[in-house]
Each structure stands twice: as structure tokens, then as C-alpha cells.
Amino acid sequence: MKTVVLEPFFHKTKEQIGIRFERDNSLQKVVKRIWQAKWSQSNKFWYVPLSRDSYDRICKAFNGKAELDITVLKQYLEKRKKVQATKVPKPLPMQIDSQVVSMPRGSITRPSAAFNISSENLHALKLTVQHLMLKAYSASTIRTYRGELLVYFQQLGNHPAQTLTTEDVKRYLQKCLQDGLSENTIHSRTNALKYYYEQVLGRQKFFFEIPRPKKHLQLPKVLGELELTRLFNAISNKKHKAILFMAYSAGLRVSEVVNIKLRDVDSDRMQLFVEKSKGKKDRYVTLSPVLLDVLRNYIRLCKPRPKVYLFEGQGDPGTQYSARSAQKVFQLARIRAGINKEVSFHCLRHSFATHILEKGVDIRYIKDILGHFSIKTTERYLHVKKEQLIHIPSPLDDIWKKGAIEW
């Protein structure tokens, strides 16, 4: 029997059910008879408004004529339930300049309205979150965009966000700069607004003429070998030490360290598999011989032994260690080691990259090891053969050989 795939998508900011199938005249006749069914020229499939009634009509129309694949639609509806169950935080009090955006009919808000989000803008916020989830954006990106839009909608008061023009948004961002917001915050808010206006509302090139502030070039903060030795020796807990070793040994982000599963450690090929890291990219990195010995020793002593993740929390078996806990481990080690630099867990990644660069490793390899999209100091989109990456030694091995680190 023929298969018809039902999938969710947005059309003019409204949720729809896409009806996708291989070209077939008999199925074309069936779908044309479904009430409210329309053809999408850009997507090349039929669609109806997303509702229970629409779904029932689809099931009735294709009954006995085709099998319905609702896997993607079901996943989306389950995600949507979670979004709808999430309460939007109460807006924070803030002073709003009524001239932030000059509108033909007056100012965008009154001081008395500055503490609320209008129902229309609240709906826009929920719609944007749903859209992000449908596009499978990461939880971190969704949180960031949601937070930036929450502030934006607060500041608009009762004025509908969808009625603003490019010039209005320009003036708003200019006011943000005048109020002292950092370049990074402006970039983050611009990204969120760009997504809302161009992706959710479908206004193509809405931000084409809106410039972005130049980012401050911030050099990475790095620890030297002696500082790293003190840092590692300041921690006696085997799990905590293994977490720090792994981050430095392979140049991993904190989220990547806590997301490593037991199955991701390949001792035969001496590789670590990093799954769905930043940008949803998979990659392989070197598994240092020293790190492998450390991990084996840690697992042997760990009670209870990890079941799924390499580093698991104290809750239910199989739950991963939290990134926040790993960051606290680093800060505790930094304080105990007497390191006064203002550095975070991420400096282990910076230190790894800097140290292997100093040892002569080609920057093109470093780009792929770290999983970067690009490195400004080398050619853009430069790729290297993946199999060469596993032969690059870890800087942890060099420090270990000097015999200064305790285990």
C-alpha cells in the first residue's frame, strides 16, 4: 500500500499539517477533496491547518487507500505539549523610553504598560519557541532566543511586535547600545529578532540593512603547564580529576565532556566520539593513552559503576553529570591551586588548542579537532582528512611524562 507522510510546518506564522507522498494521480484526487487542503508551491506538497478535525478528515480520506506515517507529526505534538506547559517567567520591572521606536501613531508604550507583555506578543513568543523546536534547535539556543525576545516584548508593552518596520528595529537596537548593552548582548538579541521576523513571520531580508556592532576581539585565557599541574593536583576525587583531564586532553567543551557515553570511548582506535556538539556536528578526537588509563582506573573505583554516561550524577542510574557541577569542580580546583586568573572551565579547551599549536600542530588540524566552523587565522572552510586527526598527541601526555601530576 502507498504511504502518505504527515509532517508539521509553518505557513504565514500558522501551524499546518503537510501531506507528502510520491506523485500519484489517485492520491492527488483524494487530497483535493479534503476540506481546506491547499497546495504549497514552495514546498511541493499539500497542507491543511493543524487541528484534530483536519487530522480526522485526512484519516477518513485516505482510509483503505494509503498508510499514514505520522511519526514526525507525533514527535512535534509531544514537544508542543511541553512548550505549552512551560510557564513564561513574569516580566521584570524596567524603565522604558517611550521614544525607543517612533511610530506614526505615537510612542510604542506608556510607562504604566512597561511591566507587561501583551497577549499578542505573548502568543508571538510561544509561536517562536514552537518554531525553534520544530527546526530542532538546541535547548541552549531556544533558551537564549526566548530570553532575548522576552526582554524585547516587555519593552514593546502593548505594541504588537509584528507591526514594527526595519527602521523601528534599527532605532530599538541603537537605543540598546546607548543604554550600555555589550556588543555580545546586541548580537544575541539581533539573532533572536532576526529569527522572529525572518523565519517566523516570513519577512525575507528584513535585517538586510540592519548593521551589527563590531565585536571586541577577546583573546582566549590560557593556563600554563605549571598552572595546569597545580590545578590537577588540587583535586583528589577520581571522577572530578578525570573530568578535568578529559576536557584538557581532547580540547572538549564542558557540555561535550558530560555528554560522553561509555560507548563513545573507542580504545581500539584510540578515539573519542563527540556526538551532536555545538552546531549539531559529530566529530572524532584523540583518546590520549594517559587519559585511557585514567578513565579505566576511575571506572574500576567508581561505585556504583556508570551505566550509560561516562560521568553520571547522583540521581537515577544512567543520568549524566551536570555541566554546572563540572564547572563547580573546576572553580574549586582553581581556588585550591591558588590560580588568581579569572578563568572558567572553558579555559581548558583554550589551553589545549594553544599548547598543541605551540608544539607545531597545523592550525588546520586544530580547527577540525575543536569542531570550529572556521578559524580566522587560516583559510575559510579549509578541511583536512579526518584520519590524520587521531595521530595528533595530546598535551596531557607531555605534562604527565614529567611526573608532576598525582593520580
Tab-separated table of C-alpha atoms in Angstrom:
chain	number	residue	atom	x	y	z
A	1	MET	CA	0.000	0.000	0.000
A	2	LYS	CA	1.153	3.556	-0.737
A	3	THR	CA	2.448	5.750	2.092
A	4	VAL	CA	1.402	9.306	2.922
A	5	VAL	CA	3.648	11.219	5.337
A	6	LEU	CA	2.088	13.821	7.626
A	7	GLU	CA	4.511	16.423	8.926
A	8	PRO	CA	4.177	19.768	10.708
A	9	PHE	CA	5.357	23.057	9.242
A	10	PHE	CA	4.583	26.770	9.450
A	11	HIS	CA	2.879	28.816	6.764
A	12	LYS	CA	2.354	32.542	7.401
A	13	THR	CA	3.057	32.026	11.138
A	14	LYS	CA	0.322	29.390	11.437
A	15	GLU	CA	0.813	25.679	12.138
A	16	GLN	CA	-0.076	23.347	9.291
A	17	ILE	CA	-0.070	19.622	8.544
A	18	GLY	CA	1.931	18.888	5.424
A	19	ILE	CA	0.625	15.958	3.332
A	20	ARG	CA	3.544	14.456	1.451
A	21	PHE	CA	3.519	11.487	-0.948
A	22	GLU	CA	5.109	10.287	-4.171
A	23	ARG	CA	3.420	11.616	-7.290
A	24	ASP	CA	0.245	9.608	-7.759
A	25	ASN	CA	-2.904	10.666	-9.618
A	26	SER	CA	-5.262	8.647	-7.423
A	27	LEU	CA	-3.860	10.177	-4.219
A	28	GLN	CA	-3.988	13.639	-5.805
A	29	LYS	CA	-7.718	13.203	-6.346
A	30	VAL	CA	-8.163	12.114	-2.722
A	31	VAL	CA	-6.279	15.043	-1.186
A	32	LYS	CA	-8.062	17.612	-3.364
A	33	ARG	CA	-11.362	16.559	-1.804
A	34	ILE	CA	-10.138	17.217	1.764
A	35	TRP	CA	-11.687	20.400	3.150
A	36	GLN	CA	-9.215	23.344	3.453
A	37	ALA	CA	-6.475	21.424	1.607
A	38	LYS	CA	-4.147	23.778	-0.278
A	39	TRP	CA	-1.080	23.283	-2.465
A	40	SER	CA	2.269	24.756	-1.357
A	41	GLN	CA	4.223	25.737	-4.453
A	42	SER	CA	7.451	26.306	-2.496
A	43	ASN	CA	7.297	23.006	-0.570
A	44	LYS	CA	5.674	20.984	-3.363
A	45	PHE	CA	3.092	19.300	-1.146
A	46	TRP	CA	-0.476	19.752	0.090
A	47	TYR	CA	-1.325	21.067	3.541
A	48	VAL	CA	-4.224	21.774	5.906
A	49	PRO	CA	-4.445	23.727	9.199
A	50	LEU	CA	-3.054	21.766	12.134
A	51	SER	CA	-6.056	20.651	14.167
A	52	ARG	CA	-7.747	17.499	15.391
A	53	ASP	CA	-10.556	17.981	12.862
A	54	SER	CA	-8.086	18.274	9.992
A	55	TYR	CA	-6.289	15.127	11.117
A	56	ASP	CA	-9.561	13.195	11.340
A	57	ARG	CA	-10.520	14.305	7.833
A	58	ILE	CA	-7.146	13.146	6.485
A	59	CYS	CA	-7.523	9.734	8.149
A	60	LYS	CA	-11.016	9.328	6.735
A	61	ALA	CA	-9.991	10.406	3.223
A	62	PHE	CA	-7.024	8.020	2.962
A	63	ASN	CA	-8.645	5.093	4.792
A	64	GLY	CA	-8.063	1.974	2.692
A	65	LYS	CA	-6.165	3.956	0.058
A	66	ALA	CA	-2.818	4.623	1.766
A	67	GLU	CA	-0.926	4.140	5.030
A	68	LEU	CA	-0.341	7.272	7.097
A	69	ASP	CA	3.127	7.882	8.558
A	70	ILE	CA	2.601	10.261	11.489
A	71	THR	CA	5.978	9.766	13.222
A	72	VAL	CA	7.274	13.324	12.723
A	73	LEU	CA	3.883	14.894	13.424
A	74	LYS	CA	3.529	12.936	16.663
A	75	GLN	CA	7.012	13.978	17.841
A	76	TYR	CA	6.198	17.617	17.170
A	77	LEU	CA	2.886	17.482	19.041
A	78	GLU	CA	4.608	15.918	22.053
A	79	LYS	CA	7.199	18.697	22.035
A	80	ARG	CA	4.450	21.302	21.685
A	81	LYS	CA	2.733	19.976	24.807
A	82	LYS	CA	5.919	20.555	26.789
A	83	VAL	CA	6.208	24.098	25.453
A	84	GLN	CA	2.594	24.917	26.285
A	85	ALA	CA	3.071	23.507	29.782
A	86	THR	CA	6.059	25.785	30.365
A	87	LYS	CA	5.138	28.995	32.123
A	88	VAL	CA	6.575	32.200	30.733
A	89	PRO	CA	8.543	33.963	33.519
A	90	LYS	CA	6.954	37.067	34.970
A	91	PRO	CA	8.427	40.120	33.216
A	92	LEU	CA	10.977	42.050	35.254
A	93	PRO	CA	10.285	45.692	36.076
A	94	MET	CA	12.248	48.064	33.840
A	95	GLN	CA	12.086	51.648	32.668
A	96	ILE	CA	11.197	52.069	29.012
A	97	ASP	CA	11.837	55.178	26.958
A	98	SER	CA	8.628	55.963	25.075
A	99	GLN	CA	10.696	57.202	22.131
A	100	VAL	CA	12.654	53.962	21.605
A	101	VAL	CA	10.700	53.394	18.404
A	102	SER	CA	8.909	56.281	16.732
A	103	MET	CA	5.623	55.124	15.300
A	104	PRO	CA	3.261	57.129	13.092
A	105	ARG	CA	0.567	56.919	15.766
A	106	GLY	CA	2.765	57.857	18.719
A	107	SER	CA	5.091	56.109	21.122
A	108	ILE	CA	5.284	52.342	21.398
A	109	THR	CA	4.403	52.136	25.069
A	110	ARG	CA	3.382	54.021	28.164
A	111	PRO	CA	5.350	53.808	31.440
A	112	SER	CA	2.381	52.098	33.085
A	113	ALA	CA	2.427	49.376	30.408
A	114	ALA	CA	6.145	48.703	30.684
A	115	PHE	CA	5.642	45.895	33.200
A	116	ASN	CA	3.518	43.689	30.966
A	117	ILE	CA	3.672	41.672	27.776
A	118	SER	CA	0.596	41.969	25.624
A	119	SER	CA	-1.354	38.811	24.842
A	120	GLU	CA	-0.452	39.240	21.164
A	121	ASN	CA	3.276	39.410	21.872
A	122	LEU	CA	2.991	36.557	24.373
A	123	HIS	CA	1.471	34.459	21.587
A	124	ALA	CA	4.362	35.521	19.327
A	125	LEU	CA	6.832	34.341	21.980
A	126	LYS	CA	5.193	30.919	22.273
A	127	LEU	CA	4.964	30.631	18.490
A	128	THR	CA	8.675	31.388	18.120
A	129	VAL	CA	9.617	28.745	20.689
A	130	GLN	CA	7.459	26.195	18.871
A	131	HIS	CA	9.089	27.172	15.584
A	132	LEU	CA	12.575	26.727	17.070
A	133	MET	CA	11.639	23.296	18.414
A	134	LEU	CA	10.204	22.296	15.060
A	135	LYS	CA	13.500	23.309	13.456
A	136	ALA	CA	15.285	21.129	16.071
A	137	TYR	CA	17.372	23.958	17.529
A	138	SER	CA	19.334	23.107	20.662
A	139	ALA	CA	17.869	23.710	24.115
A	140	SER	CA	20.591	26.297	24.752
A	141	THR	CA	19.710	28.304	21.632
A	142	ILE	CA	15.998	28.135	22.440
A	143	ARG	CA	16.646	29.423	25.978
A	144	THR	CA	18.782	32.282	24.650
A	145	TYR	CA	16.334	33.374	21.943
A	146	ARG	CA	13.396	33.053	24.326
A	147	GLY	CA	15.143	35.212	26.916
A	148	GLU	CA	16.092	37.918	24.401
A	149	LEU	CA	12.586	38.040	22.935
A	150	LEU	CA	11.095	38.153	26.428
A	151	VAL	CA	13.023	41.362	27.146
A	152	TYR	CA	12.126	42.777	23.719
A	153	PHE	CA	8.405	42.092	24.110
A	154	GLN	CA	8.479	43.563	27.626
A	155	GLN	CA	9.887	46.776	26.236
A	156	LEU	CA	7.272	46.952	23.491
A	157	GLY	CA	4.473	46.935	26.042
A	158	ASN	CA	1.126	46.738	24.240
A	159	HIS	CA	2.545	47.443	20.799
A	160	PRO	CA	2.392	44.331	18.529
A	161	ALA	CA	5.901	43.282	17.513
A	162	GLN	CA	4.783	42.173	14.076
A	163	THR	CA	3.794	45.742	13.090
A	164	LEU	CA	7.300	47.178	13.525
A	165	THR	CA	9.365	48.137	10.473
A	166	THR	CA	13.070	47.733	9.776
A	167	GLU	CA	13.647	51.369	10.764
A	168	ASP	CA	11.828	50.792	14.055
A	169	VAL	CA	14.060	47.840	14.917
A	170	LYS	CA	17.146	49.874	13.930
A	171	ARG	CA	16.166	52.594	16.397
A	172	TYR	CA	15.477	49.996	19.075
A	173	LEU	CA	18.930	48.398	18.711
A	174	GLN	CA	20.550	51.835	18.654
A	175	LYS	CA	18.824	52.607	21.962
A	176	CYS	CA	20.140	49.318	23.386
A	177	LEU	CA	23.699	50.394	22.519
A	178	GLN	CA	23.137	53.824	24.052
A	179	ASP	CA	21.914	52.133	27.231
A	180	GLY	CA	25.265	50.366	27.532
A	181	LEU	CA	24.430	46.820	26.421
A	182	SER	CA	27.541	44.923	25.357
A	183	GLU	CA	28.290	44.025	21.742
A	184	ASN	CA	27.745	40.349	22.547
A	185	THR	CA	24.306	41.040	24.023
A	186	ILE	CA	23.355	43.148	20.993
A	187	HIS	CA	24.449	40.324	18.677
A	188	SER	CA	22.443	37.802	20.698
A	189	ARG	CA	19.324	39.974	20.662
A	190	THR	CA	19.739	40.709	16.960
A	191	ASN	CA	19.917	36.975	16.219
A	192	ALA	CA	16.691	36.385	18.145
A	193	LEU	CA	14.888	39.271	16.442
A	194	LYS	CA	16.161	38.194	13.033
A	195	TYR	CA	14.781	34.706	13.630
A	196	TYR	CA	11.398	36.056	14.702
A	197	TYR	CA	10.941	38.488	11.830
A	198	GLU	CA	12.504	36.453	9.029
A	199	GLN	CA	11.772	32.847	9.991
A	200	VAL	CA	8.538	33.037	11.983
A	201	LEU	CA	6.907	35.995	10.218
A	202	GLY	CA	8.499	35.131	6.873
A	203	ARG	CA	9.842	38.629	6.156
A	204	GLN	CA	12.785	37.795	3.940
A	205	LYS	CA	15.828	40.100	4.215
A	206	PHE	CA	14.142	42.097	6.982
A	207	PHE	CA	17.564	42.517	8.643
A	208	PHE	CA	19.488	43.044	5.395
A	209	GLU	CA	20.000	46.762	6.075
A	210	ILE	CA	20.414	46.492	9.845
A	211	PRO	CA	24.140	46.674	10.732
A	212	ARG	CA	25.683	44.847	13.666
A	213	PRO	CA	28.188	46.347	16.109
A	214	LYS	CA	31.765	45.168	15.687
A	215	LYS	CA	32.633	42.565	18.300
A	216	HIS	CA	35.502	43.147	20.679
A	217	LEU	CA	38.334	40.755	19.818
A	218	GLN	CA	38.805	38.930	23.107
A	219	LEU	CA	41.909	36.775	23.367
A	220	PRO	CA	41.399	33.349	24.971
A	221	LYS	CA	42.581	32.949	28.544
A	222	VAL	CA	45.120	30.153	28.853
A	223	LEU	CA	46.774	28.283	31.731
A	224	GLY	CA	50.442	27.335	31.542
A	225	GLU	CA	51.749	23.819	32.185
A	226	LEU	CA	52.756	24.612	35.770
A	227	GLU	CA	49.336	26.092	36.498
A	228	LEU	CA	47.641	23.039	34.987
A	229	THR	CA	49.799	20.757	37.125
A	230	ARG	CA	48.710	22.636	40.254
A	231	LEU	CA	45.099	22.570	39.092
A	232	PHE	CA	45.044	18.799	38.537
A	233	ASN	CA	46.862	18.091	41.808
A	234	ALA	CA	44.379	20.241	43.755
A	235	ILE	CA	41.644	17.630	43.181
A	236	SER	CA	41.726	14.199	44.834
A	237	ASN	CA	38.300	12.883	43.759
A	238	LYS	CA	38.926	10.471	40.867
A	239	LYS	CA	35.770	11.369	38.954
A	240	HIS	CA	36.435	15.103	39.245
A	241	LYS	CA	40.041	14.695	38.175
A	242	ALA	CA	39.029	12.524	35.205
A	243	ILE	CA	36.545	15.212	34.092
A	244	LEU	CA	39.254	17.894	34.054
A	245	PHE	CA	41.739	15.550	32.377
A	246	MET	CA	39.279	14.765	29.597
A	247	ALA	CA	38.499	18.430	28.890
A	248	TYR	CA	42.176	19.357	28.586
A	249	SER	CA	43.341	16.157	26.918
A	250	ALA	CA	40.950	16.449	23.962
A	251	GLY	CA	40.002	20.139	23.990
A	252	LEU	CA	36.352	19.460	24.825
A	253	ARG	CA	33.631	21.863	25.895
A	254	VAL	CA	32.034	21.194	29.282
A	255	SER	CA	28.794	20.125	27.574
A	256	GLU	CA	30.754	17.641	25.451
A	257	VAL	CA	32.550	16.148	28.458
A	258	VAL	CA	29.360	15.398	30.399
A	259	ASN	CA	27.662	14.102	27.246
A	260	ILE	CA	30.294	11.412	26.525
A	261	LYS	CA	28.806	7.921	26.839
A	262	LEU	CA	30.656	4.713	27.642
A	263	ARG	CA	30.129	3.538	24.066
A	264	ASP	CA	31.853	6.697	22.758
A	265	VAL	CA	35.246	5.593	24.106
A	266	ASP	CA	36.996	3.547	21.393
A	267	SER	CA	40.145	2.085	22.950
A	268	ASP	CA	40.930	0.022	19.821
A	269	ARG	CA	41.207	3.040	17.544
A	270	MET	CA	42.181	5.373	20.426
A	271	GLN	CA	39.370	7.795	19.663
A	272	LEU	CA	36.582	9.611	21.475
A	273	PHE	CA	33.329	10.131	19.611
A	274	VAL	CA	31.788	13.554	20.284
A	275	GLU	CA	28.131	13.438	19.294
A	276	LYS	CA	25.975	16.443	18.396
A	277	SER	CA	28.254	19.095	19.814
A	278	LYS	CA	27.882	22.804	19.088
A	279	GLY	CA	26.245	23.268	15.711
A	280	LYS	CA	24.945	19.671	15.890
A	281	LYS	CA	28.185	18.327	14.458
A	282	ASP	CA	29.686	14.919	15.240
A	283	ARG	CA	33.446	14.508	15.338
A	284	TYR	CA	36.232	12.190	16.497
A	285	VAL	CA	39.070	13.376	18.736
A	286	THR	CA	42.232	11.748	20.016
A	287	LEU	CA	41.975	9.442	23.022
A	288	SER	CA	45.202	10.020	24.902
A	289	PRO	CA	46.900	6.862	26.296
A	290	VAL	CA	47.212	8.637	29.643
A	291	LEU	CA	43.529	9.571	29.603
A	292	LEU	CA	42.555	5.986	28.753
A	293	ASP	CA	44.467	4.703	31.797
A	294	VAL	CA	42.883	7.401	33.960
A	295	LEU	CA	39.376	6.501	32.759
A	296	ARG	CA	39.917	2.781	33.332
A	297	ASN	CA	41.162	3.470	36.841
A	298	TYR	CA	38.241	5.807	37.546
A	299	ILE	CA	35.630	3.276	36.330
A	300	ARG	CA	37.240	0.487	38.365
A	301	LEU	CA	36.997	2.562	41.550
A	302	CYS	CA	33.630	4.199	40.819
A	303	LYS	CA	30.680	2.883	42.868
A	304	PRO	CA	28.121	2.455	41.503
A	305	ARG	CA	29.696	1.999	38.100
A	306	PRO	CA	28.378	4.234	35.303
A	307	LYS	CA	25.757	2.566	33.110
A	308	VAL	CA	25.220	4.943	30.180
A	309	TYR	CA	27.283	8.099	30.520
A	310	LEU	CA	30.966	8.074	31.358
A	311	PHE	CA	30.292	10.590	34.121
A	312	GLU	CA	26.937	10.157	35.840
A	313	GLY	CA	25.190	12.167	38.527
A	314	GLN	CA	23.988	11.026	41.920
A	315	GLY	CA	20.353	10.770	40.858
A	316	ASP	CA	18.806	7.904	38.933
A	317	PRO	CA	21.255	5.468	37.283
A	318	GLY	CA	22.047	6.446	33.709
A	319	THR	CA	21.620	10.212	34.204
A	320	GLN	CA	24.522	12.367	33.113
A	321	TYR	CA	26.655	14.558	35.348
A	322	SER	CA	25.519	18.174	35.030
A	323	ALA	CA	27.615	20.777	33.249
A	324	ARG	CA	27.080	23.116	36.194
A	325	SER	CA	28.584	20.565	38.595
A	326	ALA	CA	31.622	20.151	36.325
A	327	GLN	CA	32.096	23.928	36.283
A	328	LYS	CA	31.965	23.987	40.093
A	329	VAL	CA	34.625	21.258	40.201
A	330	PHE	CA	36.901	23.414	38.053
A	331	GLN	CA	36.394	26.541	40.160
A	332	LEU	CA	37.076	24.621	43.371
A	333	ALA	CA	40.302	23.238	41.877
A	334	ARG	CA	41.331	26.714	40.670
A	335	ILE	CA	40.874	28.210	44.140
A	336	ARG	CA	42.723	25.347	45.850
A	337	ALA	CA	45.563	25.644	43.322
A	338	GLY	CA	45.957	29.350	44.069
A	339	ILE	CA	45.256	30.401	40.472
A	340	ASN	CA	44.067	34.003	40.579
A	341	LYS	CA	43.268	34.363	36.895
A	342	GLU	CA	39.588	34.860	36.087
A	343	VAL	CA	39.200	31.687	34.080
A	344	SER	CA	36.376	29.211	33.565
A	345	PHE	CA	36.140	25.523	32.667
A	346	HIS	CA	36.371	26.579	29.015
A	347	CYS	CA	39.979	27.711	29.509
A	348	LEU	CA	40.994	24.019	29.489
A	349	ARG	CA	39.863	23.919	25.857
A	350	HIS	CA	41.724	27.162	25.073
A	351	SER	CA	44.829	25.818	26.810
A	352	PHE	CA	44.694	22.585	24.804
A	353	ALA	CA	44.489	24.474	21.497
A	354	THR	CA	47.258	26.913	22.440
A	355	HIS	CA	49.634	24.220	23.679
A	356	ILE	CA	49.342	21.948	20.642
A	357	LEU	CA	49.733	25.000	18.379
A	358	GLU	CA	52.934	25.871	20.235
A	359	LYS	CA	54.133	22.303	19.666
A	360	GLY	CA	53.832	22.761	15.916
A	361	VAL	CA	50.458	21.199	15.110
A	362	ASP	CA	48.985	22.702	11.937
A	363	ILE	CA	46.164	25.130	12.686
A	364	ARG	CA	44.025	23.404	10.059
A	365	TYR	CA	44.051	20.267	12.201
A	366	ILE	CA	43.222	22.269	15.311
A	367	LYS	CA	40.167	23.686	13.532
A	368	ASP	CA	38.772	20.192	12.986
A	369	ILE	CA	39.790	18.861	16.399
A	370	LEU	CA	37.899	21.648	18.135
A	371	GLY	CA	34.915	21.355	15.815
A	372	HIS	CA	35.047	25.008	14.763
A	373	PHE	CA	33.199	26.236	11.695
A	374	SER	CA	36.171	28.452	10.807
A	375	ILE	CA	39.400	29.890	12.173
A	376	LYS	CA	40.105	33.494	11.234
A	377	THR	CA	43.858	32.936	11.149
A	378	THR	CA	43.627	30.402	8.359
A	379	GLU	CA	41.661	29.944	5.163
A	380	ARG	CA	37.923	29.678	5.441
A	381	TYR	CA	36.230	26.322	5.048
A	382	LEU	CA	39.576	24.534	4.972
A	383	HIS	CA	39.166	20.796	5.565
A	384	VAL	CA	41.685	18.098	6.379
A	385	LYS	CA	41.497	14.331	6.243
A	386	LYS	CA	39.802	13.047	9.370
A	387	GLU	CA	42.056	10.014	9.721
A	388	GLN	CA	45.079	12.267	10.334
A	389	LEU	CA	43.496	13.711	13.476
A	390	ILE	CA	43.946	10.562	15.553
A	391	HIS	CA	47.742	10.760	15.219
A	392	ILE	CA	47.981	14.124	16.959
A	393	PRO	CA	49.383	13.671	20.501
A	394	SER	CA	47.533	15.096	23.488
A	395	PRO	CA	49.364	17.780	25.509
A	396	LEU	CA	48.233	15.958	28.659
A	397	ASP	CA	50.695	13.180	27.809
A	398	ASP	CA	53.609	15.632	27.807
A	399	ILE	CA	52.752	17.030	31.240
A	400	TRP	CA	52.180	13.525	32.613
A	401	LYS	CA	55.602	12.325	31.427
A	402	LYS	CA	57.263	14.987	33.560
A	403	GLY	CA	55.926	13.144	36.621
A	404	ALA	CA	54.465	16.192	38.334
A	405	ILE	CA	50.789	15.198	38.265
A	406	GLU	CA	49.441	12.959	41.006
A	407	TRP	CA	46.682	10.392	40.452
